[in-house]
Coordinates of C-alpha atoms in Angstrom, one line a residue:
M1 CA 72.8 95.6 67.7
N2 CA 74.0 96.5 71.2
P3 CA 76.7 99.2 71.1
L4 CA 78.3 97.7 74.2
I5 CA 79.2 94.6 72.3
P6 CA 80.2 95.6 68.7
G7 CA 80.1 92.9 66.0
R8 CA 77.2 90.9 67.2
A9 CA 73.9 91.0 69.1
P10 CA 74.1 90.4 72.9
Y11 CA 72.9 87.1 74.1
A12 CA 70.9 86.5 77.3
L13 CA 69.9 83.3 79.0
I14 CA 66.6 83.4 81.0
T15 CA 66.1 80.6 83.5
D16 CA 62.7 80.3 85.2
D17 CA 60.1 77.6 85.6
D18 CA 57.4 80.2 85.1
I19 CA 56.6 80.5 81.4
I20 CA 54.9 83.9 81.9
I21 CA 58.0 85.4 83.5
R22 CA 60.2 84.0 80.7
M23 CA 57.9 85.5 78.0
F24 CA 57.8 88.9 79.7
A25 CA 61.6 89.0 80.1
R26 CA 62.2 87.8 76.6
E27 CA 59.9 90.5 75.1
A28 CA 61.6 93.2 77.1
L29 CA 65.1 92.1 76.1
E30 CA 64.3 91.4 72.4
Q31 CA 62.9 94.9 72.1
A32 CA 66.3 96.2 73.4
G33 CA 68.1 94.2 70.8
W34 CA 69.0 91.1 72.7
V35 CA 69.1 87.5 71.4
V36 CA 67.3 85.4 74.1
E37 CA 67.5 81.7 75.1
E38 CA 65.3 80.1 77.7
A39 CA 65.8 77.4 80.3
Q40 CA 63.1 75.9 82.5
N41 CA 65.4 74.8 85.3
G42 CA 69.0 74.9 86.6
S43 CA 70.2 71.8 84.9
E44 CA 69.0 73.0 81.5
A45 CA 70.6 76.4 82.2
C46 CA 74.0 74.7 82.9
E47 CA 73.8 72.7 79.6
L48 CA 72.9 75.7 77.5
F49 CA 75.6 77.8 79.2
Q50 CA 78.2 75.2 78.2
K51 CA 77.1 75.0 74.6
C52 CA 77.1 78.8 74.2
P53 CA 78.1 81.1 77.1
P54 CA 75.7 84.0 77.3
D55 CA 76.6 87.7 78.0
V56 CA 74.2 87.7 80.9
V57 CA 72.1 85.2 82.9
L58 CA 68.6 86.0 84.4
L59 CA 68.0 83.4 87.1
D60 CA 64.9 82.7 89.2
V61 CA 65.3 81.7 92.8
M62 CA 62.3 79.3 93.4
M63 CA 62.7 76.4 90.9
P64 CA 62.2 72.7 91.2
G65 CA 65.3 70.6 91.6
M66 CA 68.2 73.1 91.6
D67 CA 67.0 76.4 93.1
G68 CA 68.5 79.7 91.9
F69 CA 71.2 79.8 94.5
A70 CA 72.5 76.3 93.6
T71 CA 72.3 77.1 89.9
C72 CA 74.2 80.4 90.3
A73 CA 77.0 78.6 92.2
A74 CA 77.1 75.9 89.5
L75 CA 77.3 78.4 86.7
R76 CA 80.2 80.1 88.5
R77 CA 82.1 76.9 88.4
L78 CA 81.7 76.4 84.7
P79 CA 84.5 77.5 82.3
G80 CA 83.8 81.2 81.5
G81 CA 81.2 81.4 84.2
E82 CA 83.3 83.1 86.8
H83 CA 82.8 86.6 85.4
T84 CA 79.5 86.3 83.6
P85 CA 76.9 88.8 85.0
I86 CA 74.1 86.9 86.8
L87 CA 70.9 88.7 87.7
I88 CA 68.7 87.0 90.3
M89 CA 65.0 87.4 89.8
T90 CA 63.2 86.9 93.1
G91 CA 60.0 87.6 94.9
L92 CA 61.8 87.4 98.2
D93 CA 63.1 90.8 99.2
D94 CA 64.2 89.9 102.7
F95 CA 67.8 90.5 103.8
E96 CA 68.6 86.8 104.2
S97 CA 67.6 85.9 100.7
I98 CA 69.5 88.8 99.2
T99 CA 72.7 87.9 101.2
K100 CA 72.3 84.3 100.1
A101 CA 72.1 85.4 96.4
Y102 CA 75.3 87.4 96.7
D103 CA 77.1 84.6 98.6
A104 CA 76.2 82.2 95.7
G105 CA 77.9 84.5 93.2
A106 CA 75.0 86.7 91.9
T107 CA 76.0 90.0 90.4
D108 CA 72.8 91.8 91.3
F109 CA 69.1 91.0 92.0
I110 CA 65.8 92.4 90.9
V111 CA 62.4 91.9 92.7
K112 CA 59.3 90.5 91.0
P113 CA 57.0 91.5 89.5
L114 CA 59.4 92.7 86.8
N115 CA 59.4 96.1 85.3
A116 CA 60.5 96.0 81.7
M117 CA 62.3 99.4 81.7
L118 CA 64.0 98.7 85.0
L119 CA 65.0 95.2 83.8
T120 CA 66.7 96.4 80.6
H121 CA 68.5 99.2 82.3
R122 CA 69.7 97.0 85.0
I123 CA 71.1 94.5 82.5
R124 CA 72.6 97.2 80.4
Y125 CA 74.4 98.5 83.5
M126 CA 75.6 95.0 84.5
V127 CA 77.0 94.3 81.0
R128 CA 78.7 97.7 80.9
A129 CA 80.2 97.2 84.3
D130 CA 81.3 93.6 83.3
Q131 CA 83.0 95.0 80.2
V132 CA 84.9 97.6 82.2
L133 CA 86.0 95.0 84.7
Q134 CA 87.1 92.7 81.8
E135 CA 89.1 95.5 80.3
L136 CA 90.7 96.2 83.7
R137 CA 91.6 92.5 84.1
E138 CA 93.2 92.5 80.7
S139 CA 95.1 95.7 81.5
Q140 CA 96.2 94.2 84.8
A141 CA 97.3 91.0 83.0
T142 CA 99.3 93.2 80.5
L143 CA 100.9 95.2 83.2
T144 CA 101.7 92.0 85.1
Q145 CA 103.4 90.6 82.0
A146 CA 105.3 93.9 81.5
R147 CA 106.3 93.9 85.2
D148 CA 107.5 90.3 85.0
A149 CA 109.4 91.0 81.8
A150 CA 111.0 94.1 83.4
I151 CA 112.0 92.1 86.5
E152 CA 113.4 89.3 84.3
G153 CA 115.3 91.9 82.2
A154 CA 116.7 93.5 85.3
R155 CA 117.8 90.0 86.6
L156 CA 119.5 89.2 83.3
K157 CA 121.2 92.6 83.3
S158 CA 122.5 92.1 86.8
E159 CA 123.8 88.6 85.9
F160 CA 125.4 90.0 82.8
L161 CA 127.1 92.9 84.7
A162 CA 128.3 90.5 87.4
T163 CA 129.7 88.0 84.9
M164 CA 131.4 90.7 82.8
S165 CA 132.8 92.3 85.9
H166 CA 134.3 89.0 87.0
E167 CA 135.6 88.3 83.5
I168 CA 137.2 91.8 83.2
R169 CA 138.6 91.8 86.7
T170 CA 140.6 88.6 86.2
P171 CA 142.8 90.0 83.3
M172 CA 142.9 93.4 85.0
N173 CA 144.5 91.8 88.1
G174 CA 147.1 90.3 85.8
V175 CA 147.8 93.7 84.3
L176 CA 148.2 95.3 87.7
G177 CA 150.3 92.5 89.0
M178 CA 152.7 92.6 86.0
T179 CA 152.8 96.4 86.3
D180 CA 153.9 96.2 89.9
W181 CA 156.6 93.7 88.9
L182 CA 157.7 96.1 86.1
L183 CA 157.9 99.0 88.6
D184 CA 160.3 97.0 90.7
T185 CA 162.8 96.6 87.8
P186 CA 165.3 99.2 86.6
L187 CA 163.5 101.7 84.3
T188 CA 164.4 104.9 82.5
A189 CA 162.5 108.0 83.6
E190 CA 160.3 107.7 80.6
Q191 CA 159.6 104.0 81.1
L192 CA 158.9 104.7 84.8
D193 CA 156.4 107.4 83.9
C194 CA 154.6 105.0 81.5
A195 CA 154.5 102.2 84.0
Q196 CA 153.1 104.5 86.7
T197 CA 150.4 105.7 84.3
I198 CA 149.5 102.1 83.5
R199 CA 149.2 101.4 87.2
S200 CA 147.1 104.4 88.1
S201 CA 144.8 103.8 85.0
G202 CA 144.5 100.2 86.0
D203 CA 143.6 101.2 89.6
A204 CA 140.9 103.5 88.3
L205 CA 139.5 100.9 86.0
L206 CA 139.4 98.3 88.8
V207 CA 137.4 100.8 90.9
I208 CA 134.8 101.0 88.1
I209 CA 134.7 97.3 87.7
N210 CA 134.2 96.8 91.5
D211 CA 131.4 99.4 91.5
I212 CA 129.6 97.6 88.7
L213 CA 130.1 94.3 90.5
D214 CA 128.8 95.6 93.8
F215 CA 125.9 97.4 92.1
S216 CA 124.8 94.2 90.3
K217 CA 125.1 92.2 93.6
I218 CA 122.9 94.7 95.4
E219 CA 120.4 94.8 92.6
S220 CA 120.0 91.0 92.5
G221 CA 119.8 90.8 96.3
K222 CA 123.0 88.7 96.5
L223 CA 125.1 91.1 98.7
S224 CA 125.1 90.1 102.4
L225 CA 126.3 92.0 105.4
E226 CA 128.7 90.8 108.1
L227 CA 128.4 91.5 111.8
L228 CA 131.8 92.2 113.3
D229 CA 133.1 94.1 116.3
F230 CA 135.4 97.0 115.5
D231 CA 137.1 99.9 117.1
L232 CA 135.7 103.1 115.7
S233 CA 138.8 105.3 116.1
T234 CA 141.0 102.7 114.4
F235 CA 138.5 102.2 111.7
L236 CA 138.3 106.0 110.9
D237 CA 142.1 106.4 111.0
R238 CA 142.5 103.6 108.5
V239 CA 139.9 105.1 106.1
M240 CA 141.4 108.6 106.4
A241 CA 144.9 107.3 105.7
L242 CA 143.7 106.0 102.3
F243 CA 143.1 109.6 101.2
G244 CA 145.9 111.5 102.9
E245 CA 148.2 111.5 99.9
R246 CA 145.4 112.3 97.5
A247 CA 144.2 115.3 99.5
Q248 CA 147.8 116.5 100.0
R249 CA 148.4 116.5 96.2
K250 CA 145.5 118.9 95.8
G251 CA 146.5 121.1 98.7
L252 CA 143.4 120.1 100.8
L253 CA 143.3 119.9 104.5
L254 CA 141.9 116.5 105.5
T255 CA 140.5 116.2 109.1
S256 CA 138.3 113.9 111.1
R257 CA 136.6 114.0 114.5
I258 CA 134.6 111.7 116.7
A259 CA 132.2 113.2 119.1
E260 CA 132.9 112.4 122.8
D261 CA 129.6 110.6 123.4
V262 CA 130.1 108.1 120.6
P263 CA 130.9 104.6 121.8
G264 CA 134.5 103.5 121.0
S265 CA 133.6 99.9 120.2
L266 CA 130.8 99.1 117.8
C267 CA 129.4 96.1 115.9
G268 CA 128.5 96.2 112.2
D269 CA 130.0 95.6 108.8
P270 CA 133.2 97.7 108.8
A271 CA 134.1 96.8 105.2
R272 CA 130.8 98.1 103.8
L273 CA 131.0 101.2 106.1
Q274 CA 134.5 101.9 104.7
Q275 CA 133.1 101.5 101.2
I276 CA 130.4 104.1 101.9
L277 CA 132.7 106.5 103.6
S278 CA 135.5 106.1 101.0
N279 CA 133.0 106.9 98.2
L280 CA 132.0 110.1 99.9
L281 CA 135.6 111.1 100.7
A282 CA 136.7 110.4 97.1
N283 CA 133.9 112.6 95.7
A284 CA 134.6 115.4 98.2
I285 CA 138.3 115.4 97.2
K286 CA 137.6 115.0 93.5
F287 CA 135.2 118.0 93.4
S288 CA 137.3 120.3 95.7
E289 CA 140.1 122.5 94.5
H290 CA 140.8 124.3 97.8
G291 CA 139.9 124.4 101.4
S292 CA 139.3 121.3 103.5
V293 CA 137.5 118.0 103.6
S294 CA 136.4 116.8 107.0
V295 CA 134.6 113.8 108.5
L296 CA 132.5 114.1 111.7
V297 CA 131.1 111.1 113.5
E298 CA 128.4 111.7 116.1
L299 CA 125.3 110.2 117.6
D300 CA 122.0 110.5 115.8
Q301 CA 119.2 109.9 118.4
R302 CA 116.6 107.4 117.2
P303 CA 113.8 105.6 118.9
A304 CA 115.2 102.7 120.9
E305 CA 112.7 100.2 119.4
Q306 CA 114.3 100.6 115.9
G307 CA 116.3 97.4 115.6
L308 CA 119.3 96.5 113.4
E309 CA 118.4 94.1 110.6
F310 CA 121.7 92.5 109.8
P311 CA 121.4 88.9 108.6
A312 CA 122.8 86.1 110.6
T313 CA 126.6 85.9 110.2
R314 CA 128.6 83.0 109.0
Y315 CA 129.9 82.5 112.6
G316 CA 126.6 80.8 113.5
E317 CA 125.4 83.5 115.9
P318 CA 121.7 83.9 116.6
S319 CA 120.0 87.2 115.6
A320 CA 121.3 90.0 117.7
Q321 CA 118.4 92.4 117.3
Q322 CA 117.9 92.4 121.1
E323 CA 121.3 93.9 121.6
Q324 CA 121.6 97.7 122.2
V325 CA 121.6 99.7 119.0
T326 CA 123.3 103.1 118.5
H327 CA 122.5 105.2 115.5
I328 CA 125.8 106.7 114.3
R329 CA 125.9 109.6 111.9
F330 CA 128.8 110.2 109.5
S331 CA 129.1 113.6 107.9
V332 CA 131.6 114.4 105.1
S333 CA 132.0 118.1 104.4
D334 CA 134.0 119.9 101.6
N335 CA 134.5 123.3 100.0
G336 CA 134.0 122.0 96.5
I337 CA 131.9 123.0 93.5
G338 CA 128.6 122.3 95.3
I339 CA 125.3 121.0 93.8
E340 CA 122.5 122.9 92.1
P341 CA 119.2 122.5 93.8
S342 CA 117.6 121.2 90.6
A343 CA 120.1 118.4 90.5
F344 CA 119.4 116.9 94.0
S345 CA 116.8 114.5 92.6
K346 CA 119.5 112.9 90.5
L347 CA 122.1 112.5 93.3
F348 CA 121.6 108.9 94.3
Q349 CA 120.3 107.5 90.9
P350 CA 122.5 104.9 89.3
F351 CA 124.5 105.8 86.2
V352 CA 123.6 109.5 86.7
Q353 CA 125.7 112.5 87.8
A354 CA 124.1 115.7 89.1
D355 CA 125.6 117.6 86.2
G356 CA 126.5 115.8 83.0
S357 CA 129.4 118.2 82.4
T358 CA 131.1 116.8 85.6
T359 CA 131.4 113.4 83.8
R360 CA 133.6 114.9 81.1
K361 CA 135.7 117.0 83.5
Y362 CA 136.0 114.7 86.5
G363 CA 135.1 111.2 85.1
G364 CA 133.2 108.5 87.0
T365 CA 130.4 106.1 86.3
G366 CA 127.8 107.7 88.4
L367 CA 127.4 104.5 90.5
G368 CA 129.2 105.6 93.7
L369 CA 126.4 107.5 95.4
A370 CA 123.8 104.9 94.2
I371 CA 125.9 102.2 95.8
C372 CA 126.2 104.3 99.0
K373 CA 122.4 104.7 99.2
Q374 CA 121.7 101.0 98.6
L375 CA 124.3 99.9 101.2
V376 CA 123.1 102.4 103.8
E377 CA 119.5 101.3 103.3
L378 CA 120.5 97.7 103.4
M379 CA 121.9 98.4 106.8
G380 CA 118.6 100.0 107.9
G381 CA 119.9 103.6 107.7
H382 CA 119.4 106.6 105.5
I383 CA 121.6 109.1 103.6
G384 CA 121.1 112.6 102.4
A385 CA 123.0 115.8 101.4
E386 CA 122.9 119.5 101.5
S387 CA 124.8 121.9 99.3
E388 CA 125.2 125.4 98.0
P389 CA 126.7 125.9 94.5
G390 CA 130.3 127.2 94.8
S391 CA 130.4 126.8 98.6
G392 CA 130.7 123.0 99.1
S393 CA 128.5 120.1 100.2
I394 CA 127.8 118.0 103.2
F395 CA 126.9 114.4 102.8
R396 CA 125.4 112.6 105.8
F397 CA 124.5 109.0 106.4
T398 CA 123.1 107.4 109.6
V399 CA 123.3 103.7 110.3
P400 CA 122.2 101.6 113.3
L401 CA 125.2 99.8 114.8
Q402 CA 125.2 97.5 117.8
Q403 CA 127.3 97.9 120.9
P404 CA 129.4 94.7 121.6
L405 CA 128.3 92.7 124.5
A406 CA 130.7 92.2 127.4
N407 CA 132.6 88.9 127.2
S408 CA 131.2 88.3 123.7
N409 CA 132.7 85.4 121.9
R410 CA 131.9 87.0 118.6
R411 CA 134.8 87.3 116.2
R412 CA 136.6 90.7 116.5
E413 CA 138.1 92.6 113.7
A414 CA 141.8 93.0 113.9
A415 CA 142.8 96.6 114.7

């Protein structure tokens, strides 16, 4: 029994029109524990192969009718023949014949006259190599199935999250709408406090729902970017105004500055830029108890050949990658609790916060920074952070933005 193939003796098919060669090869293989079948020509070899595929084929080159090259190619086309080891036995040791044998699909070749020890060792090596390759193919097939299952699972998860987010958001909008109506009616102090609590809790829940919806869209590749002209100063003032009251309630100084060399008018997706910047500002304020939170907008010099990869807009404009691109860096600094060095690897992972205890104290889904990273990368930029525990953090992201063309007919964002 051959230890390489447990459970049965290995089976070899010898094909040669020379009976002496067949007898010699048979004797050598049978002494090594092989079961041997013989064929006198290529046609007979193909018939025997189809009846019982062998573990290895020994094939002579010079035969009447189908020569060894043609037989090898024919065997490769048979079911199960694409991976069967085929050893060409040839008296021709010139480069052209050897190349022709490999081109026909031969696994290896051996030169006549045959040496019994070399023949059995060569075949043993071929079978072992074939067995390893077969195991690798099976492992690859298993990994491919597992990968496909994981991709399908991720797709179903994203669809489920998107569906649930939509389904939850619909009644939540009703809750918020009715709460707004309630707040406009005469209420006692206690009723007013309850209604305001419902409103703030609903707003917080809606933020979570929107985060999940955006995350699922990005994961499924369904989130697209717009290409709009906008005024940077107006944009930044609008974003900062959203957080003025929140920072004031915590006694934080909220400031912003745009470097002098930054263009005033830019072209990109201001809504998604606002989402990124708002996430970073919300975190900075949430994790700060004193000091200040500041935003700095400046140029980040990048090679001019790096283009902006925004998709075509719905306004029917052609790709604008030839337009001038400016890399703009936004930095959000705070004097908050900071981040431990060991937690940096978790910063931009979805559903994870740098320190699990912050979830209990500050709340949140852990999706904000993950969404920021995905949006920044979708725009062709990058994001990072630096921090010292107890001394605050700085989050920076750089995105390539186009400069509007003069006399452009592109739709402009209302200031």
